[in-house]
Amino acid sequence: MLPLARPALLLIALITPLLASASTLSQQQVSARIQQNLENHLYQLPPRVQGHYGIRLYRMTGDDKYANSALVDLYAVTTSQAWNACQADAPAFIRQAAQLAISKLGNGPRAKARKKALKSFPDFLFYADKLLRPASRMNELGVTGPCHHKLIRILKQQDLRPALTDKTMIRAWAAQLANYVYWAKQIGVGDYRDAYKKAFLATYPESKDGKLSQAQFRNKIYGMTHFIFAASGYYQQPVSAAEFGWILDYFNRHIDKIIADGTPDIIAEVGISFLLTDQADHSVVQKTKSAVMAAFDPKENIIPSPKGNPSLTLGEHRNVLALMLLNWPEKLHQGPLLAKLKVTRKHLPAMVNAKKIDDTSAK
């Protein structure tokens, strides 16, 4: 056989790494390639997506190089809170802002279901998404934002229980409602946890799983993972396996169906649920890792959407979850507490104030 010419050898050397299938890569290689891809393009992503990534990598690593991604998001969140919270006692503004939020939900099947559910609770998105969401984010980052006391007072006056426990609402967005429930507790404006759990179980009894569509089964699993995620402060501390045994036992019983019918996002979240309860050696964790790695596209260095879209903006959530599942740390980290970290404390938005937090570990 004649020896290959040098150009041919060079071409083979260049394309061989691209031809590697996901099955030939280790979980460390997959997670490293996802991480490198996201971080190479991080500045191109929207502020909220940058923040989502940076906050999670900080909580995984404690490395303050990720704090500025959270700071970028904080500027956007501060502007949003200034606009909404400072006008939150004006009924006409509330109605207008709520309707605008509803109009931005989109036109897909899930958006239509959410719009239909919200007809019974037309102002809910204002209080939950325009007030609770930014206030909880600032709380996690160790600051309070504009019109904070007004925001707290108004949220305490609202009874969000009817919307949070409505079966139509739960069927439309179970995970996001779990977020709202735990955010309300987090910032001290209401404890809806028991009521939401009771309503969730009534909406999705295991005995009726066979009647669920694939979309509704996914919504159920996605909602269940968010009980655990929210209770952990979104990966800031482990949670009790005993407290969430009803969820973990369910996942264990139905892991094969979850992998068959779930998306990579949902499958990764199920695995992370066990990691957050200190069960890294559970068989479910390995099964979810295998499924997530099988979804990795070595040419794009990303896990694309179920339809094959490799967009980083749309896929950051899916891929940071995969990264976390495949490279879970021994220790989780609080924050980032931006008012305490040296790299960010001099660069905070003028409209925020540092919270008093007993944390001597901030750098």
Short mmCIF file of C-alpha atoms in Angstrom, two decimals:
data_model
loop_
_atom_site.label_atom_id
_atom_site.label_comp_id
_atom_site.label_asym_id
_atom_site.label_seq_id
_atom_site.Cartn_x
_atom_site.Cartn_y
_atom_site.Cartn_z
CA MET A 1 0.00 0.00 0.00
CA LEU A 2 1.37 3.38 -0.95
CA PRO A 3 2.00 5.83 1.91
CA LEU A 4 -0.49 8.65 2.27
CA ALA A 5 0.57 12.05 1.07
CA ARG A 6 1.18 14.63 3.77
CA PRO A 7 -1.97 16.68 2.92
CA ALA A 8 -4.06 13.55 3.34
CA LEU A 9 -2.45 12.76 6.67
CA LEU A 10 -3.12 16.31 7.83
CA LEU A 11 -6.76 16.08 6.76
CA ILE A 12 -7.24 12.84 8.70
CA ALA A 13 -5.65 14.39 11.78
CA LEU A 14 -8.04 17.32 11.57
CA ILE A 15 -11.25 15.39 11.08
CA THR A 16 -10.62 12.39 13.35
CA PRO A 17 -11.72 14.23 16.54
CA LEU A 18 -14.89 15.29 14.78
CA LEU A 19 -15.72 11.74 13.77
CA ALA A 20 -15.64 10.47 17.35
CA SER A 21 -19.07 9.28 18.33
CA ALA A 22 -20.58 10.10 21.69
CA SER A 23 -20.22 6.43 22.63
CA THR A 24 -16.41 6.67 22.44
CA LEU A 25 -16.17 9.69 24.73
CA SER A 26 -15.94 9.58 28.51
CA GLN A 27 -18.37 11.59 30.63
CA GLN A 28 -15.49 13.92 31.54
CA GLN A 29 -14.80 14.53 27.85
CA VAL A 30 -18.44 15.20 27.07
CA SER A 31 -18.87 17.61 29.97
CA ALA A 32 -15.59 19.38 29.13
CA ARG A 33 -16.59 19.85 25.50
CA ILE A 34 -19.99 21.20 26.43
CA GLN A 35 -18.43 23.57 28.95
CA GLN A 36 -15.79 24.81 26.53
CA ASN A 37 -18.38 25.41 23.82
CA LEU A 38 -20.67 27.37 26.12
CA GLU A 39 -17.86 29.43 27.59
CA ASN A 40 -16.38 30.21 24.18
CA HIS A 41 -19.70 31.80 23.23
CA LEU A 42 -20.91 33.04 26.60
CA TYR A 43 -20.69 36.75 25.79
CA GLN A 44 -22.93 36.17 22.76
CA LEU A 45 -25.80 34.88 24.88
CA PRO A 46 -28.61 37.07 26.32
CA PRO A 47 -28.07 38.42 29.87
CA ARG A 48 -30.57 36.03 31.44
CA VAL A 49 -28.91 33.03 29.76
CA GLN A 50 -25.42 34.23 30.74
CA GLY A 51 -26.64 34.57 34.31
CA HIS A 52 -28.27 31.16 34.30
CA TYR A 53 -25.00 29.56 33.23
CA GLY A 54 -22.66 31.61 35.40
CA ILE A 55 -24.69 31.15 38.57
CA ARG A 56 -24.79 27.39 38.15
CA LEU A 57 -21.09 27.10 37.38
CA TYR A 58 -20.30 29.23 40.41
CA ARG A 59 -22.42 26.95 42.60
CA MET A 60 -20.66 23.91 41.14
CA THR A 61 -17.12 25.27 41.45
CA GLY A 62 -17.01 28.28 43.79
CA ASP A 63 -14.83 29.96 41.13
CA ASP A 64 -15.52 33.69 41.14
CA LYS A 65 -14.62 33.96 37.45
CA TYR A 66 -18.28 33.09 36.88
CA ALA A 67 -19.59 35.91 39.08
CA ASN A 68 -19.55 38.52 36.34
CA SER A 69 -22.00 36.48 34.28
CA ALA A 70 -24.37 36.77 37.23
CA LEU A 71 -23.60 40.50 37.42
CA VAL A 72 -24.62 40.94 33.77
CA ASP A 73 -27.95 39.33 34.61
CA LEU A 74 -28.32 41.44 37.75
CA TYR A 75 -28.27 44.64 35.68
CA ALA A 76 -31.15 43.34 33.55
CA VAL A 77 -33.09 42.11 36.59
CA THR A 78 -32.60 45.45 38.37
CA THR A 79 -34.07 47.37 35.44
CA SER A 80 -37.04 45.02 35.31
CA GLN A 81 -37.72 45.35 39.03
CA ALA A 82 -37.38 49.13 38.93
CA TRP A 83 -40.01 49.31 36.22
CA ASN A 84 -42.47 46.84 37.72
CA ALA A 85 -42.09 47.00 41.50
CA CYS A 86 -42.11 50.79 41.68
CA GLN A 87 -45.48 50.88 39.91
CA ALA A 88 -46.94 47.81 41.60
CA ASP A 89 -49.60 49.79 43.46
CA ALA A 90 -51.21 51.11 40.25
CA PRO A 91 -54.08 48.81 39.13
CA ALA A 92 -54.00 50.00 35.52
CA PHE A 93 -50.27 49.35 35.29
CA ILE A 94 -50.67 45.88 36.80
CA ARG A 95 -53.34 44.94 34.25
CA GLN A 96 -51.27 46.26 31.36
CA ALA A 97 -48.05 44.58 32.51
CA ALA A 98 -49.82 41.26 33.12
CA GLN A 99 -51.41 41.29 29.68
CA LEU A 100 -48.07 42.13 28.08
CA ALA A 101 -46.45 39.20 29.88
CA ILE A 102 -49.21 36.88 28.69
CA SER A 103 -48.85 38.11 25.10
CA LYS A 104 -45.14 37.20 25.16
CA LEU A 105 -45.77 33.56 26.05
CA GLY A 106 -45.85 32.58 22.38
CA ASN A 107 -48.28 30.60 20.22
CA GLY A 108 -47.17 26.98 20.57
CA PRO A 109 -49.24 24.25 22.24
CA ARG A 110 -47.68 24.84 25.66
CA ALA A 111 -48.14 28.61 25.38
CA LYS A 112 -51.77 28.19 24.39
CA ALA A 113 -52.36 25.95 27.41
CA ARG A 114 -50.80 28.54 29.69
CA LYS A 115 -52.82 31.38 28.20
CA LYS A 116 -55.99 29.37 28.68
CA ALA A 117 -55.11 28.62 32.30
CA LEU A 118 -54.35 32.28 33.00
CA LYS A 119 -57.80 33.42 31.93
CA SER A 120 -58.96 32.63 35.45
CA PHE A 121 -55.98 34.47 36.96
CA PRO A 122 -55.30 37.43 34.63
CA ASP A 123 -52.94 39.29 37.00
CA PHE A 124 -51.02 36.27 38.26
CA LEU A 125 -48.02 36.64 35.97
CA PHE A 126 -47.42 40.19 37.15
CA TYR A 127 -47.08 39.17 40.78
CA ALA A 128 -45.31 35.87 40.14
CA ASP A 129 -43.05 36.67 37.22
CA LYS A 130 -42.55 40.42 37.40
CA LEU A 131 -42.20 40.71 41.17
CA LEU A 132 -41.37 37.32 42.67
CA ARG A 133 -38.84 36.28 40.03
CA PRO A 134 -36.50 39.31 40.18
CA ALA A 135 -36.79 39.63 43.97
CA SER A 136 -35.81 35.99 44.47
CA ARG A 137 -32.88 36.31 42.06
CA MET A 138 -31.58 39.35 43.92
CA ASN A 139 -32.05 37.53 47.21
CA GLU A 140 -29.89 34.65 45.95
CA LEU A 141 -27.21 37.12 44.83
CA GLY A 142 -27.16 38.84 48.21
CA VAL A 143 -28.81 42.14 47.33
CA THR A 144 -32.17 43.89 47.38
CA GLY A 145 -33.45 45.92 44.48
CA PRO A 146 -35.45 49.07 43.80
CA CYS A 147 -38.75 49.51 45.65
CA HIS A 148 -37.97 46.36 47.60
CA HIS A 149 -40.14 47.16 50.62
CA LYS A 150 -43.10 48.05 48.41
CA LEU A 151 -42.65 44.80 46.49
CA ILE A 152 -42.61 42.74 49.69
CA ARG A 153 -45.64 44.53 51.10
CA ILE A 154 -47.68 44.03 47.94
CA LEU A 155 -46.75 40.36 47.58
CA LYS A 156 -47.72 39.72 51.19
CA GLN A 157 -51.14 41.20 50.43
CA GLN A 158 -51.70 38.82 47.52
CA ASP A 159 -53.06 35.32 47.98
CA LEU A 160 -51.41 33.32 45.21
CA ARG A 161 -52.80 30.02 46.49
CA PRO A 162 -55.81 29.78 44.11
CA ALA A 163 -53.59 30.08 41.02
CA LEU A 164 -50.79 27.92 42.38
CA THR A 165 -53.14 25.07 43.29
CA ASP A 166 -55.38 25.19 40.22
CA LYS A 167 -55.21 21.91 38.27
CA THR A 168 -55.34 23.63 34.90
CA MET A 169 -52.45 25.85 35.90
CA ILE A 170 -50.44 22.87 37.17
CA ARG A 171 -51.04 20.98 33.93
CA ALA A 172 -49.80 24.02 32.00
CA TRP A 173 -46.54 24.66 33.88
CA ALA A 174 -45.92 22.54 36.93
CA ALA A 175 -42.19 23.33 37.23
CA GLN A 176 -42.59 27.09 37.05
CA LEU A 177 -45.32 27.02 39.69
CA ALA A 178 -42.96 25.08 41.96
CA ASN A 179 -40.42 27.87 41.46
CA TYR A 180 -42.97 30.51 42.43
CA VAL A 181 -43.95 28.52 45.51
CA TYR A 182 -40.40 28.28 46.81
CA TRP A 183 -39.51 31.84 45.80
CA ALA A 184 -42.41 33.12 47.90
CA LYS A 185 -41.07 31.22 50.90
CA GLN A 186 -37.52 32.34 50.14
CA ILE A 187 -38.29 36.06 50.29
CA GLY A 188 -40.81 35.73 53.11
CA VAL A 189 -44.08 36.62 51.40
CA GLY A 190 -45.98 33.35 51.80
CA ASP A 191 -45.60 29.63 52.42
CA TYR A 192 -47.54 27.71 49.78
CA ARG A 193 -45.41 24.56 49.82
CA ASP A 194 -47.82 22.13 51.46
CA ALA A 195 -50.78 23.43 49.49
CA TYR A 196 -48.91 23.10 46.21
CA LYS A 197 -47.69 19.58 46.97
CA LYS A 198 -51.24 18.49 47.82
CA ALA A 199 -52.61 20.05 44.63
CA PHE A 200 -49.82 18.55 42.51
CA LEU A 201 -50.46 15.05 43.82
CA ALA A 202 -54.19 15.48 43.22
CA THR A 203 -53.49 16.63 39.65
CA TYR A 204 -51.02 13.85 38.86
CA PRO A 205 -51.87 10.70 40.86
CA GLU A 206 -49.62 7.81 39.91
CA SER A 207 -52.67 5.62 39.35
CA LYS A 208 -53.60 7.75 36.32
CA ASP A 209 -50.17 7.85 34.68
CA GLY A 210 -51.40 5.58 31.92
CA LYS A 211 -53.83 8.26 30.77
CA LEU A 212 -51.19 10.99 30.47
CA SER A 213 -50.03 12.18 27.08
CA GLN A 214 -46.28 12.35 26.53
CA ALA A 215 -46.40 16.13 27.04
CA GLN A 216 -48.30 15.77 30.30
CA PHE A 217 -45.97 13.03 31.55
CA ARG A 218 -43.03 15.32 30.84
CA ASN A 219 -44.74 18.19 32.63
CA LYS A 220 -45.29 15.95 35.65
CA ILE A 221 -41.63 14.84 35.83
CA TYR A 222 -40.38 18.37 35.22
CA GLY A 223 -42.57 19.61 38.06
CA MET A 224 -41.35 16.90 40.43
CA THR A 225 -37.67 17.72 39.83
CA HIS A 226 -38.37 21.34 40.68
CA PHE A 227 -39.63 20.51 44.16
CA ILE A 228 -36.09 19.27 44.85
CA PHE A 229 -34.27 21.95 42.87
CA ALA A 230 -36.15 24.78 44.52
CA ALA A 231 -35.69 23.30 47.99
CA SER A 232 -31.93 23.18 47.36
CA GLY A 233 -31.88 26.89 46.58
CA TYR A 234 -31.14 25.80 43.00
CA TYR A 235 -28.01 23.78 43.71
CA GLN A 236 -26.75 25.73 46.73
CA GLN A 237 -27.11 22.94 49.29
CA PRO A 238 -28.14 19.27 49.47
CA VAL A 239 -31.68 18.35 50.49
CA SER A 240 -33.20 15.52 52.48
CA ALA A 241 -33.75 12.25 50.64
CA ALA A 242 -36.38 11.36 53.24
CA GLU A 243 -38.37 14.57 52.66
CA PHE A 244 -38.48 13.95 48.93
CA GLY A 245 -38.69 10.18 49.03
CA TRP A 246 -42.07 10.31 47.32
CA ILE A 247 -40.34 11.85 44.29
CA LEU A 248 -37.17 9.76 44.30
CA ASP A 249 -39.06 6.50 44.71
CA TYR A 250 -41.32 7.45 41.82
CA PHE A 251 -38.33 8.24 39.59
CA ASN A 252 -36.75 4.91 40.49
CA ARG A 253 -39.91 3.00 39.63
CA HIS A 254 -40.40 4.79 36.32
CA ILE A 255 -36.86 5.54 35.16
CA ASP A 256 -37.19 3.45 31.99
CA LYS A 257 -40.28 5.37 30.90
CA ILE A 258 -38.64 8.67 31.86
CA ILE A 259 -35.66 7.90 29.62
CA ALA A 260 -37.90 6.66 26.80
CA ASP A 261 -40.33 9.60 26.86
CA GLY A 262 -38.33 12.41 28.46
CA THR A 263 -36.16 15.07 26.86
CA PRO A 264 -32.44 15.36 27.70
CA ASP A 265 -33.31 18.28 30.01
CA ILE A 266 -35.77 16.23 32.02
CA ILE A 267 -33.57 13.14 32.12
CA ALA A 268 -30.63 15.20 33.42
CA GLU A 269 -32.85 16.80 36.06
CA VAL A 270 -33.93 13.38 37.32
CA GLY A 271 -30.30 12.37 37.75
CA ILE A 272 -29.42 15.65 39.47
CA SER A 273 -32.33 15.12 41.87
CA PHE A 274 -30.51 12.06 43.23
CA LEU A 275 -27.20 13.93 43.36
CA LEU A 276 -28.81 16.71 45.40
CA THR A 277 -29.93 14.10 47.92
CA ASP A 278 -26.43 12.62 48.23
CA GLN A 279 -27.19 9.47 46.23
CA ALA A 280 -24.47 9.65 43.59
CA ASP A 281 -24.17 5.85 43.48
CA HIS A 282 -27.85 5.23 42.79
CA SER A 283 -28.52 3.26 39.62
CA VAL A 284 -30.81 6.04 38.33
CA VAL A 285 -27.84 8.41 38.19
CA GLN A 286 -25.85 6.13 35.91
CA LYS A 287 -28.86 5.48 33.68
CA THR A 288 -29.48 9.21 33.26
CA LYS A 289 -25.80 9.85 32.55
CA SER A 290 -25.81 7.22 29.82
CA ALA A 291 -28.95 8.66 28.23
CA VAL A 292 -27.63 12.22 28.31
CA MET A 293 -24.27 11.21 26.82
CA ALA A 294 -26.06 9.37 24.02
CA ALA A 295 -27.77 12.66 23.09
CA PHE A 296 -24.45 14.53 22.76
CA ASP A 297 -23.50 15.66 19.25
CA PRO A 298 -19.69 15.51 18.98
CA LYS A 299 -19.68 17.62 15.81
CA GLU A 300 -21.55 20.49 17.46
CA ASN A 301 -20.09 19.85 20.93
CA ILE A 302 -23.57 20.30 22.31
CA ILE A 303 -26.72 18.36 23.09
CA PRO A 304 -29.13 19.66 20.46
CA SER A 305 -32.86 19.99 20.94
CA PRO A 306 -35.03 16.91 20.31
CA LYS A 307 -35.60 18.35 16.82
CA GLY A 308 -31.86 18.74 16.23
CA ASN A 309 -31.45 22.49 16.82
CA PRO A 310 -27.91 23.21 18.12
CA SER A 311 -28.67 26.80 19.23
CA LEU A 312 -26.73 27.72 22.36
CA THR A 313 -29.22 30.41 23.34
CA LEU A 314 -32.10 27.93 23.26
CA GLY A 315 -30.03 25.00 24.50
CA GLU A 316 -27.98 26.46 27.36
CA HIS A 317 -30.46 25.14 29.93
CA ARG A 318 -30.29 21.61 28.56
CA ASN A 319 -26.52 21.63 28.28
CA VAL A 320 -25.62 23.16 31.61
CA LEU A 321 -27.80 20.50 33.23
CA ALA A 322 -25.90 17.82 31.34
CA LEU A 323 -22.59 19.39 32.38
CA MET A 324 -23.69 19.38 36.02
CA LEU A 325 -24.94 15.80 35.91
CA LEU A 326 -21.72 14.52 34.35
CA ASN A 327 -19.37 16.55 36.53
CA TRP A 328 -21.08 16.88 39.92
CA PRO A 329 -18.84 18.39 42.63
CA GLU A 330 -18.15 17.15 46.13
CA LYS A 331 -19.25 20.50 47.55
CA LEU A 332 -21.87 23.06 46.51
CA HIS A 333 -21.39 26.81 46.96
CA GLN A 334 -23.78 29.55 48.05
CA GLY A 335 -24.34 32.59 45.92
CA PRO A 336 -22.52 34.17 44.20
CA LEU A 337 -22.96 36.92 46.79
CA LEU A 338 -22.07 39.78 44.50
CA ALA A 339 -21.86 42.47 47.19
CA LYS A 340 -19.19 40.46 49.00
CA LEU A 341 -17.07 39.09 46.17
CA LYS A 342 -14.03 41.23 45.39
CA VAL A 343 -14.51 40.84 41.63
CA THR A 344 -18.04 42.27 41.66
CA ARG A 345 -18.69 44.32 44.80
CA LYS A 346 -17.51 47.60 43.26
CA HIS A 347 -19.55 47.13 40.11
CA LEU A 348 -23.10 46.64 41.39
CA PRO A 349 -26.01 48.56 39.88
CA ALA A 350 -26.65 51.83 41.70
CA MET A 351 -30.23 50.80 42.50
CA VAL A 352 -29.34 47.72 44.60
CA ASN A 353 -28.25 47.40 48.22
CA ALA A 354 -26.27 44.66 49.90
CA LYS A 355 -28.24 42.31 52.12
CA LYS A 356 -26.89 41.47 55.55
CA ILE A 357 -25.81 37.85 55.14
CA ASP A 358 -23.79 35.87 57.66
CA ASP A 359 -21.28 34.36 55.30
CA THR A 360 -17.61 34.51 56.14
CA SER A 361 -16.62 32.38 53.19
CA ALA A 362 -17.17 35.04 50.52
CA LYS A 363 -13.97 35.90 48.71
#
